[in-house]
PDB file of C-alpha atoms and ligand atoms in Angstrom:
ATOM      1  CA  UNK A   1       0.000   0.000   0.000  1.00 47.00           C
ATOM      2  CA  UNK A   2       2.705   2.419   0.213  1.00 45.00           C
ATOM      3  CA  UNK A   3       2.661   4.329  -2.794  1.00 52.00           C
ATOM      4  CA  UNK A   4      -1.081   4.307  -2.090  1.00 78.00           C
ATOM      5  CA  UNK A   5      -0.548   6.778   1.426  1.00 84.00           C
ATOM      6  CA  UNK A   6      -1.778  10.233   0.819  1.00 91.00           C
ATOM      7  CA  UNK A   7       0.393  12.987   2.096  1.00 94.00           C
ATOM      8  CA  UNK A   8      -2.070  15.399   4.653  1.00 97.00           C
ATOM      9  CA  UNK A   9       0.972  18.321   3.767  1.00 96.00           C
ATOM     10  CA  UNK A  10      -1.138  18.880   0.202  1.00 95.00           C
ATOM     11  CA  UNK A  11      -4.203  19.530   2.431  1.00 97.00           C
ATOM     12  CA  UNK A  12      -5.785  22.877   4.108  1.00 96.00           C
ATOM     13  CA  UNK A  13      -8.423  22.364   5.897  1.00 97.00           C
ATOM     14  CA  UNK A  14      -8.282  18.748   7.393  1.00 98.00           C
ATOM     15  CA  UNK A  15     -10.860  17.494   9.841  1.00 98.00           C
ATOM     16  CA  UNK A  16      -9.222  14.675  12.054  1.00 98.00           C
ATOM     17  CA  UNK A  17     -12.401  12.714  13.579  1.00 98.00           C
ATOM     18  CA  UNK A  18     -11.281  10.454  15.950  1.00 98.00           C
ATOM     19  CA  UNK A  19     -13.182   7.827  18.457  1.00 98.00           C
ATOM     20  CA  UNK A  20     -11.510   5.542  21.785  1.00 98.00           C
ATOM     21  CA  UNK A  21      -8.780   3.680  19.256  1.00 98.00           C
ATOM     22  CA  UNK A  22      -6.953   7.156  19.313  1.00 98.00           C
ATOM     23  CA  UNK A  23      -6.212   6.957  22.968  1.00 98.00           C
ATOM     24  CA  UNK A  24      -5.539   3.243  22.776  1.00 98.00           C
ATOM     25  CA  UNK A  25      -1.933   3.581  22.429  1.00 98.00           C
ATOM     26  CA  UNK A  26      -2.002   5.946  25.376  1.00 98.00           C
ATOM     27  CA  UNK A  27      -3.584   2.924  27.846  1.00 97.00           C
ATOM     28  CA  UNK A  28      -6.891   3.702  28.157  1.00 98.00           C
ATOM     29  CA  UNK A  29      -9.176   1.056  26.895  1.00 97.00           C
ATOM     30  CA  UNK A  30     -11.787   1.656  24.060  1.00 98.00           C
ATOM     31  CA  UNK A  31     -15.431   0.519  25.037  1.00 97.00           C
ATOM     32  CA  UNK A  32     -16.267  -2.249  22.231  1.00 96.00           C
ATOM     33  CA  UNK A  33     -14.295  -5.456  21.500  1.00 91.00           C
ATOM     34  CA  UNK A  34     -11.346  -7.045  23.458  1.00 89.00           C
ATOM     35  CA  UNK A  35     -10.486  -5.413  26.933  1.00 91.00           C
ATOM     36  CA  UNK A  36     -13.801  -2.773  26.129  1.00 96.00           C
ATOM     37  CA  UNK A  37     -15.175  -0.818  28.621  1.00 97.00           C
ATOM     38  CA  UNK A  38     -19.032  -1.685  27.839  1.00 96.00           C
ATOM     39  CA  UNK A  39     -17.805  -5.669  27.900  1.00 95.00           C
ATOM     40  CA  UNK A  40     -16.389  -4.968  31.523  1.00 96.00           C
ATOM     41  CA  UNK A  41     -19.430  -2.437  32.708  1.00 97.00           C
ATOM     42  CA  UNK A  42     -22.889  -2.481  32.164  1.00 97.00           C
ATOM     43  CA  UNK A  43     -23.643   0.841  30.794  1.00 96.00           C
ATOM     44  CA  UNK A  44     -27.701   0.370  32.622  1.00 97.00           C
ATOM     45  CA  UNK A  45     -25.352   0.734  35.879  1.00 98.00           C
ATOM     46  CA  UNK A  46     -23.260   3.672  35.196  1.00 98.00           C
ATOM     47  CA  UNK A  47     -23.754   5.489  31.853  1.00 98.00           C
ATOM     48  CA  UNK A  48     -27.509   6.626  31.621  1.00 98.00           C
ATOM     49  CA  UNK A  49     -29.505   9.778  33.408  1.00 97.00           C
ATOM     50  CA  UNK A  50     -31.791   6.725  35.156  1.00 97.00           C
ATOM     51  CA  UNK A  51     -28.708   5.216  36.805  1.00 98.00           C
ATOM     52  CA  UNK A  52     -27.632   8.500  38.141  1.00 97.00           C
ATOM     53  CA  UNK A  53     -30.919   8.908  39.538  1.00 96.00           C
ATOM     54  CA  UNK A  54     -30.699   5.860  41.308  1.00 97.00           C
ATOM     55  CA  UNK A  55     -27.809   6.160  42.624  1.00 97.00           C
ATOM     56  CA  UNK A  56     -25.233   9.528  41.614  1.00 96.00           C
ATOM     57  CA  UNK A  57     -22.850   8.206  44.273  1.00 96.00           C
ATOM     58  CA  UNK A  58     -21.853   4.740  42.663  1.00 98.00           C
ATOM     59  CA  UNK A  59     -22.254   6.898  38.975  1.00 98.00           C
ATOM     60  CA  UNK A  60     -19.274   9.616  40.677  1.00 97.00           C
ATOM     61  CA  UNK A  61     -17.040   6.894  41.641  1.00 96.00           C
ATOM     62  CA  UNK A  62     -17.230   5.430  38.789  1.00 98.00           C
ATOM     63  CA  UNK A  63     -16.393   8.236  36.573  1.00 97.00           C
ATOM     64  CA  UNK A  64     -14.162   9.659  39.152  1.00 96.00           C
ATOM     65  CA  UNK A  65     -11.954   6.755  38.807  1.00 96.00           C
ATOM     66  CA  UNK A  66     -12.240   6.395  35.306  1.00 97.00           C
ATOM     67  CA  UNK A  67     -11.097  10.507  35.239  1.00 96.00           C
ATOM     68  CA  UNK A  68      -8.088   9.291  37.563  1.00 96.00           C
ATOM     69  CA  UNK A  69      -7.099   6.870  35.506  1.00 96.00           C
ATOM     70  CA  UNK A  70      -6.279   8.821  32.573  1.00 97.00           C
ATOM     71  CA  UNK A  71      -4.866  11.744  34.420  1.00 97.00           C
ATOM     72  CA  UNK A  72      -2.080   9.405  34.735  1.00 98.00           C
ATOM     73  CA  UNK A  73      -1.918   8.593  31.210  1.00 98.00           C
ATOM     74  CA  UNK A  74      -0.232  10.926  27.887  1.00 98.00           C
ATOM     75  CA  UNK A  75      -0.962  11.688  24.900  1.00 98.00           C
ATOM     76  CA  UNK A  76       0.573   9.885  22.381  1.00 98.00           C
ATOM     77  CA  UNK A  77       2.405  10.428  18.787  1.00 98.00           C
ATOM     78  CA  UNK A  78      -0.809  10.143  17.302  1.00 98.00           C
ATOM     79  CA  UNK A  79      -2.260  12.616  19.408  1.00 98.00           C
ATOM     80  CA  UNK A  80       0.681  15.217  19.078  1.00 98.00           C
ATOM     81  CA  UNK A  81       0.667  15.468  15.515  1.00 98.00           C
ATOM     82  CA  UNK A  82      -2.418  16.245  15.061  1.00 98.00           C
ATOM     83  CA  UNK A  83      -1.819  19.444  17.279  1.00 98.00           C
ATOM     84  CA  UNK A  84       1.454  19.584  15.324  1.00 98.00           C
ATOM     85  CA  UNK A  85      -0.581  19.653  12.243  1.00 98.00           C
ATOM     86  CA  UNK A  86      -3.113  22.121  13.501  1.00 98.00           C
ATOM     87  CA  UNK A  87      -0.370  24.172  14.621  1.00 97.00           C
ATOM     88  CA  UNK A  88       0.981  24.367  11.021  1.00 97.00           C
ATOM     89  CA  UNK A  89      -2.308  25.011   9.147  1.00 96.00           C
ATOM     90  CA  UNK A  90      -5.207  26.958  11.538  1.00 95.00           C
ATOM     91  CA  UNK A  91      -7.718  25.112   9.131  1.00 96.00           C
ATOM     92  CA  UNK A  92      -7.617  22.209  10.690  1.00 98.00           C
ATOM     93  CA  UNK A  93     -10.348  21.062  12.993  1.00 98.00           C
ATOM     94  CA  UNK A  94     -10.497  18.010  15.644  1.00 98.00           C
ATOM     95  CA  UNK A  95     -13.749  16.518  16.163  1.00 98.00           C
ATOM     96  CA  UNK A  96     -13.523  14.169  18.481  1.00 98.00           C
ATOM     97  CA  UNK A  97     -15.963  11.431  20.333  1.00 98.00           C
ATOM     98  CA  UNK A  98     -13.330  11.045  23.405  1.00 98.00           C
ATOM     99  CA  UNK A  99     -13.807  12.238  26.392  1.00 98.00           C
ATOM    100  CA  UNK A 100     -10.266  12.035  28.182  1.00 98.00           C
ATOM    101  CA  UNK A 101      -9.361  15.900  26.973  1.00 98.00           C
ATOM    102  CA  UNK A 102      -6.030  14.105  25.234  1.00 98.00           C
ATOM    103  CA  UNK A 103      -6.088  16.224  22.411  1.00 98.00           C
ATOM    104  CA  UNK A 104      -6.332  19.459  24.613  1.00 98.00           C
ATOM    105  CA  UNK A 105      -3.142  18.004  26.267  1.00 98.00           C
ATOM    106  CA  UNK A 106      -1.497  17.587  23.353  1.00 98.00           C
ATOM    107  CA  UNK A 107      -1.711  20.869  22.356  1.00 98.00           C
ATOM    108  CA  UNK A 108      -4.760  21.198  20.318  1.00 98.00           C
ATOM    109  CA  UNK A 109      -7.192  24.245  20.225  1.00 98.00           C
ATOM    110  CA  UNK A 110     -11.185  24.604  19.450  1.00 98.00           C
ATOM    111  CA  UNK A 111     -11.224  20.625  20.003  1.00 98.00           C
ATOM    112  CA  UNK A 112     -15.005  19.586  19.247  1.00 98.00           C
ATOM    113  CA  UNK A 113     -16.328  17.197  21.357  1.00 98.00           C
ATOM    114  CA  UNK A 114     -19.325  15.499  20.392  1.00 98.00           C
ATOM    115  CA  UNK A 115     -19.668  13.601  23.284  1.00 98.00           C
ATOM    116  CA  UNK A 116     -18.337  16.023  26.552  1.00 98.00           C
ATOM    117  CA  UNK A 117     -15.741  15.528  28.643  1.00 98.00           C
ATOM    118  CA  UNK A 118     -14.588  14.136  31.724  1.00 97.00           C
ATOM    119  CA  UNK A 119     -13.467  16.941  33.017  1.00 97.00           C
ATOM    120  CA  UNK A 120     -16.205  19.147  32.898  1.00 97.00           C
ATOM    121  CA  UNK A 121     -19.572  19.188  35.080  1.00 97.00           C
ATOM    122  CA  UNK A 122     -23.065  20.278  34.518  1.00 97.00           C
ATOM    123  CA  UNK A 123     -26.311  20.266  36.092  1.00 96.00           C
ATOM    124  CA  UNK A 124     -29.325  18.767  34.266  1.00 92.00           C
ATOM    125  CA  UNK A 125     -31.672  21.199  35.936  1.00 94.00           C
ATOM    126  CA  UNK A 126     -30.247  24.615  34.986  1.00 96.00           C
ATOM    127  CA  UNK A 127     -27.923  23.908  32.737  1.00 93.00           C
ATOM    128  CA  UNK A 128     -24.890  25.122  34.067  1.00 96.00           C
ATOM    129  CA  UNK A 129     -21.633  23.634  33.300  1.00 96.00           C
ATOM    130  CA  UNK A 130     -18.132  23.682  36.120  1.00 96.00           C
ATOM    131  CA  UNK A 131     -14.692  22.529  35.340  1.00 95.00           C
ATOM    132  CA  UNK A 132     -14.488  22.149  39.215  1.00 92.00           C
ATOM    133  CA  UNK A 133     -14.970  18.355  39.116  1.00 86.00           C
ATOM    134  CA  UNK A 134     -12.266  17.585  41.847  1.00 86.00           C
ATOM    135  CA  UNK A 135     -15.661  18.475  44.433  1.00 90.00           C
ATOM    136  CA  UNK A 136     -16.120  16.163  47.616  1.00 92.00           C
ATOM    137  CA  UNK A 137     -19.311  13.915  46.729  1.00 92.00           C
ATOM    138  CA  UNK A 138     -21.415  16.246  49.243  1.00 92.00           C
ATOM    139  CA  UNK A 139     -20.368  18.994  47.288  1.00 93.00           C
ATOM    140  CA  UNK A 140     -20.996  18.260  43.767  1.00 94.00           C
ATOM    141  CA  UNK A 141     -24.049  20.277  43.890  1.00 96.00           C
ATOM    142  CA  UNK A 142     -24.749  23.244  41.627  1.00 96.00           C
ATOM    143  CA  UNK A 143     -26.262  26.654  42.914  1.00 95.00           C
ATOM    144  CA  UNK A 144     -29.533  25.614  41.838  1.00 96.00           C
ATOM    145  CA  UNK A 145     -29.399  22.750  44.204  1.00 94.00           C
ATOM    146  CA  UNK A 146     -29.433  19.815  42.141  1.00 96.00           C
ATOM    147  CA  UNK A 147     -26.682  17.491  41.322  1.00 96.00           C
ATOM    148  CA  UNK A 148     -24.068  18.429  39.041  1.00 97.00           C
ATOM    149  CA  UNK A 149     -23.246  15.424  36.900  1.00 97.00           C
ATOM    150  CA  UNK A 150     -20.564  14.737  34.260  1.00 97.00           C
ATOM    151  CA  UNK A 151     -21.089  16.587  31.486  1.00 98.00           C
ATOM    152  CA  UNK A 152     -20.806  13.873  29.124  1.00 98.00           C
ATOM    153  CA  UNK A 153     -23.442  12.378  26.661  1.00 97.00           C
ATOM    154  CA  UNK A 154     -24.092   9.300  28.244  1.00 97.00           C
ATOM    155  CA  UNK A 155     -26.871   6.842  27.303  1.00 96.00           C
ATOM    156  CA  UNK A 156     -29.897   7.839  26.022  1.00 95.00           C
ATOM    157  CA  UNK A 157     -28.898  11.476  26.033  1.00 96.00           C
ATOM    158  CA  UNK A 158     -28.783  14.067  23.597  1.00 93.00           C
ATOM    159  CA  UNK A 159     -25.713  15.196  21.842  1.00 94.00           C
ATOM    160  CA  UNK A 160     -25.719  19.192  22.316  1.00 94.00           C
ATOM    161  CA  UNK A 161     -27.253  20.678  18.945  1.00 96.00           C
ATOM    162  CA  UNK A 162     -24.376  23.804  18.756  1.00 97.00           C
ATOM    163  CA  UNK A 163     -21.644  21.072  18.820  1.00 97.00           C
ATOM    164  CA  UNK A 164     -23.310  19.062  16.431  1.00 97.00           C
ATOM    165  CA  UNK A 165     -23.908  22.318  14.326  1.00 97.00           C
ATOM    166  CA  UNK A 166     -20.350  22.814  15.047  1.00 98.00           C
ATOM    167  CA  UNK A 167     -18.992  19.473  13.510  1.00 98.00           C
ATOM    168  CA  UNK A 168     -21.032  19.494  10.401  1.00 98.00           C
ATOM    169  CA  UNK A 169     -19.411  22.857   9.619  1.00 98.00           C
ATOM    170  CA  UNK A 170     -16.313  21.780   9.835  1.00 98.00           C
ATOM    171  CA  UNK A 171     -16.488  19.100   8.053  1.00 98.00           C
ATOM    172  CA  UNK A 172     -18.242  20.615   5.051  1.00 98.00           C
ATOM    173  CA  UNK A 173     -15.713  22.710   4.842  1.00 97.00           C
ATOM    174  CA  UNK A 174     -12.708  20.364   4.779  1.00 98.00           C
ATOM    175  CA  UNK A 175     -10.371  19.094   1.536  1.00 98.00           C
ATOM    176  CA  UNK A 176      -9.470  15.820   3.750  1.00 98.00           C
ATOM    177  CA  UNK A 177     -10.938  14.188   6.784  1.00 98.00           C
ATOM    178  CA  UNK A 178      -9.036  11.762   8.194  1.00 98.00           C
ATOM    179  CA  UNK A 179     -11.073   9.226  10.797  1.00 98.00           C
ATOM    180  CA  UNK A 180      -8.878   7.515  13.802  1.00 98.00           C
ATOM    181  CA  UNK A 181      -9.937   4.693  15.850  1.00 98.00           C
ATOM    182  CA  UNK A 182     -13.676   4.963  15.469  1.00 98.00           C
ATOM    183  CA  UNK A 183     -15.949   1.589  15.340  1.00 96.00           C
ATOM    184  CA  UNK A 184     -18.729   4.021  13.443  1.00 94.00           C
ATOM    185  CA  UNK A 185     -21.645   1.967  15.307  1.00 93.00           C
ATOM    186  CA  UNK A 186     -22.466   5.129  17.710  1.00 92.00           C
ATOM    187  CA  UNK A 187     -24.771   7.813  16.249  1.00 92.00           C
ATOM    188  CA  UNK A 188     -24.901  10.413  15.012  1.00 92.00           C
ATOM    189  CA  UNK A 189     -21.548  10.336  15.337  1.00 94.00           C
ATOM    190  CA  UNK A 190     -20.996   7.462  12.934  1.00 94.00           C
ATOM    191  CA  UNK A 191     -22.569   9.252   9.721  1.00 92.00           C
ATOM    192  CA  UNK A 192     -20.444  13.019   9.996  1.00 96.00           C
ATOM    193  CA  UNK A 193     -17.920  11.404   8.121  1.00 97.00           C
ATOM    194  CA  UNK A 194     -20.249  10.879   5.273  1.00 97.00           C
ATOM    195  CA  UNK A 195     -21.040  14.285   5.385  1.00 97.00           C
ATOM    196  CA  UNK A 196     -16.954  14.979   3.649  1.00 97.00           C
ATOM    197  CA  UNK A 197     -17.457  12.095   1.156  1.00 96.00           C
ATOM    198  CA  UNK A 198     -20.855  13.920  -0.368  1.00 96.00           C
ATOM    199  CA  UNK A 199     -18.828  17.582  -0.604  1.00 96.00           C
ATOM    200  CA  UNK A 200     -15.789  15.632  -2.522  1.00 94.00           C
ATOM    201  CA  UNK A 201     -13.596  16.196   0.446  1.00 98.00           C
ATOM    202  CA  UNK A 202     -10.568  12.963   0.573  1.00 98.00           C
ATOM    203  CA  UNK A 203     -11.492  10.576   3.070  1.00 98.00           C
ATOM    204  CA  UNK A 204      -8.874   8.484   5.503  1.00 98.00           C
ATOM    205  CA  UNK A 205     -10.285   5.792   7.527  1.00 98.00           C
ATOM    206  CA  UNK A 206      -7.052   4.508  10.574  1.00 98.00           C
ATOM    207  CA  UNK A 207      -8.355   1.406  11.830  1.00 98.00           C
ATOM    208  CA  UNK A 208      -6.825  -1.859  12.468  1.00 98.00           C
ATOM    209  CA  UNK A 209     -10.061  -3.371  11.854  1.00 97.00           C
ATOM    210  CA  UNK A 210     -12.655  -3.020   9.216  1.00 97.00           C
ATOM    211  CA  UNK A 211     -15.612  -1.354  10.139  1.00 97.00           C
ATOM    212  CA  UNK A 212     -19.028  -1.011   8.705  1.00 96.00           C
ATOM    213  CA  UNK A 213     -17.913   2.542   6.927  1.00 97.00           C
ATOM    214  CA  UNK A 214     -14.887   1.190   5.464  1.00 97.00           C
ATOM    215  CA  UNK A 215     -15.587   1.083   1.938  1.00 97.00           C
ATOM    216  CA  UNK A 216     -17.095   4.603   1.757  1.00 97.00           C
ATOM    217  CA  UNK A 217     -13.684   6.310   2.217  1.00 97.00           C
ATOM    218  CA  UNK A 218     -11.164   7.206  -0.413  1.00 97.00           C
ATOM    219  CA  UNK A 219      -8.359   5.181   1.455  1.00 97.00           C
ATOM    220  CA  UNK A 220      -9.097   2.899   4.384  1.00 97.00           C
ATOM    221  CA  UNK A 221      -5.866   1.951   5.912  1.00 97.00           C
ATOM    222  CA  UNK A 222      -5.373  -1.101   8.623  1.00 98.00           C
ATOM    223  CA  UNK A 223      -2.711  -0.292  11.091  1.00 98.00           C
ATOM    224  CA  UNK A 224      -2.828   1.468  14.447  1.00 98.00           C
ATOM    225  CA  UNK A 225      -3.105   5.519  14.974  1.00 98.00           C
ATOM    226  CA  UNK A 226       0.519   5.954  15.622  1.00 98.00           C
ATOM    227  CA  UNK A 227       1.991   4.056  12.994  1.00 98.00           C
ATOM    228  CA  UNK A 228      -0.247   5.447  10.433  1.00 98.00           C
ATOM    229  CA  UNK A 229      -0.212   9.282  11.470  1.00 98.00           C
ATOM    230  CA  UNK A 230       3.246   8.637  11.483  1.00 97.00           C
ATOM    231  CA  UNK A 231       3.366   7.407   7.382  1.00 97.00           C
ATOM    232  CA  UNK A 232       0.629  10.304   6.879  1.00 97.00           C
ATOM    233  CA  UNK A 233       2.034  13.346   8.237  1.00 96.00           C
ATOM    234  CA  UNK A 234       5.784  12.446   6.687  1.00 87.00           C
TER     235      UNK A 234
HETATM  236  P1  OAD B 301     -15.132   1.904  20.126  1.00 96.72           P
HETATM  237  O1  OAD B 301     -14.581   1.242  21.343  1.00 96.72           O
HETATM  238  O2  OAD B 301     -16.508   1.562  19.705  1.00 96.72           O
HETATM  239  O3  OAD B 301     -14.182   1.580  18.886  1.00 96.72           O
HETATM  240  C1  OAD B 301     -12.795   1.733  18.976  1.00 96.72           C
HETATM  241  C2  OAD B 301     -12.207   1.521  17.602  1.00 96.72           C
HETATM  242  O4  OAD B 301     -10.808   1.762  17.682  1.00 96.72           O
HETATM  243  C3  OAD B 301     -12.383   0.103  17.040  1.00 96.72           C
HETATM  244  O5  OAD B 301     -12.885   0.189  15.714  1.00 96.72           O
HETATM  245  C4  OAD B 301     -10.954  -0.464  17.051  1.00 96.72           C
HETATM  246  O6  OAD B 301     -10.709  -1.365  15.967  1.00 96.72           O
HETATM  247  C5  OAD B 301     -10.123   0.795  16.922  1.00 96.72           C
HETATM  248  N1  OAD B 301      -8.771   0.704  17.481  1.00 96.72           N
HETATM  249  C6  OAD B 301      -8.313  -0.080  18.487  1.00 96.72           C
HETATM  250  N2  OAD B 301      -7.012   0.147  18.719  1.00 96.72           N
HETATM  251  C7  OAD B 301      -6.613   1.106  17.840  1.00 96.72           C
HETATM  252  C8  OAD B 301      -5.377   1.771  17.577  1.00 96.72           C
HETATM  253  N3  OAD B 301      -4.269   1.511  18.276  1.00 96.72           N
HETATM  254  N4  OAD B 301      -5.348   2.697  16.590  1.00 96.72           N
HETATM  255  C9  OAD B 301      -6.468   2.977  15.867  1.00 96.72           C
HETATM  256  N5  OAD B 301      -7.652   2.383  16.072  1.00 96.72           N
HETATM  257  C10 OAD B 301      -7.735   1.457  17.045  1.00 96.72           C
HETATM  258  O7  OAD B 301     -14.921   3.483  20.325  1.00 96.72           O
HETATM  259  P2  OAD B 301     -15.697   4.704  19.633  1.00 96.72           P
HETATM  260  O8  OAD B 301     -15.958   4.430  18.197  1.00 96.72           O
HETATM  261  O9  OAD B 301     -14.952   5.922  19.995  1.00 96.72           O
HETATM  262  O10 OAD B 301     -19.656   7.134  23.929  1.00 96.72           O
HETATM  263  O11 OAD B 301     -17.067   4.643  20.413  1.00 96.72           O
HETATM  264  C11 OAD B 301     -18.034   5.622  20.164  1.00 96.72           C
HETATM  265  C12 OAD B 301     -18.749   5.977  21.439  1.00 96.72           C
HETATM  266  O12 OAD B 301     -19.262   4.784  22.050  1.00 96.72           O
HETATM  267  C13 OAD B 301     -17.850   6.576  22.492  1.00 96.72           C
HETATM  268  O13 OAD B 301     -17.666   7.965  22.349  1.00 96.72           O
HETATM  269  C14 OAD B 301     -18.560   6.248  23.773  1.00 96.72           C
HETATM  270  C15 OAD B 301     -19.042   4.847  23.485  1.00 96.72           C
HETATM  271  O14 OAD B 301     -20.224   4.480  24.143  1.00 96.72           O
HETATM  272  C16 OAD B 301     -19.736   7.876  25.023  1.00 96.72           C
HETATM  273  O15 OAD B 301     -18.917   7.865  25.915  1.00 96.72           O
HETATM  274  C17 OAD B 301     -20.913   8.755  25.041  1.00 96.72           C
END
């Protein structure tokens, strides 16, 4: 395949869209197949609005030590060329379904993030949002008096609609949009990539597996997101 790799110098205005195999490499586990989050945790228990109902203490914990977990872990190659990239050409956009805040660390800017992040709060009644989320359990109360609760789209939630409106801007806009680590069985998440391949943007897929959007995109490459950004970005 190597005469095959595209070269993202030749591009503007790329749109990386990247899912859980991004952050792979950095240790923290992706949610579906081997070693996946929803095969170890029943999502009924600790990813839906009803299970924080029932019980927002066993729902903290659990995100709280998810949170700790990657605190301890670093971006990897992957992740830092991307801000490289950015860095080079203030086109580029990063849309991103993760919620560890790797590509913030990394050095990325305007990051996207169709489904929250871990390290932001907000309260279901008012709809306030903290970045205080280090708060005792006791604590984790908004002004209004009701819980705060990650601000993540768990379950049975909505995505946001100026995020959403965000990411299809982007992407129409783009001349490449290159997708990392993404199973593309999660909508509407799945289908933005579509989106590029209707405006005649190029399309990357970075998977080591095939998935069921594979043979929509222009090149759909098999290998991990570090070797490949690697062979991409040279
Ligand atoms: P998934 O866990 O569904 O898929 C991860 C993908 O990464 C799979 O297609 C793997 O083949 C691929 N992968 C694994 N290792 C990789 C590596 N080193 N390099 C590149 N790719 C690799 O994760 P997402 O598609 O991100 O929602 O899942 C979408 C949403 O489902 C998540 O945002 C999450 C989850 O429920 C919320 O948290 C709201």
């Amino acid at each position: 395949m190597g005469h095959d790799i595209p070269k993202l110098r030749e591009f503007e205005r790329l749109v990386f869209f990247t899912g859980a195999g991004l952050s792979a490499e950095s240790g923290i586990p992706t949610y579906r197949g081997d070693g996946g989050v929803w095969g170890k945790y029943d999502y009924r228990e600790y990813a839906c609005q009803r299970a924080f109902d029932r019980d927002p203490a066993k729902v903290w914990l659990w995100h709280d030590e998810r949170r700790a977990a990657i605190a301890k872990s670093l971006p990897n190659i992957a992740h830092e060329l991307i801000a490289k990239i950015q860095g080079q050409r203030p086109g580029t956009r990063v849309i991103t379904q993760n919620i560890d805040g790797l590509h913030q660390r990394a050095g990325s800017v305007d990051v996207i993030e169709l489904h929250g992040s871990l390290w932001r709060l907000r309260c279901e009644a008012c709809g306030s949002r903290s970045e205080n989320f280090d708060l005792p359990l006791e604590s984790k109360h908004c002004d209004c008096g009701n819980w705060w609760r990650p601000d993540l789209v768990w379950f049975e939630d909505m995505l946001d609609m100026p995020v959403i409106e965000a990411a299809v801007s982007a992407i129409e806009q783009c001349d490449c949009l290159v997708s990392i680590g993404t199973s593309a069985v999660v909508y509407p998440a799945a289908e933005m990539p579509i989106i590029a391949m209707r405006t005649g943007a190029l399309t990357i897929e970075i998977n080591p597996e095939e998935t069921p959007l594979s043979l929509l995109y222009a090149h759909s490459l098999r290998g991990t997101a570090t070797e490949l950004m690697a062979l991409l970005a040279g």
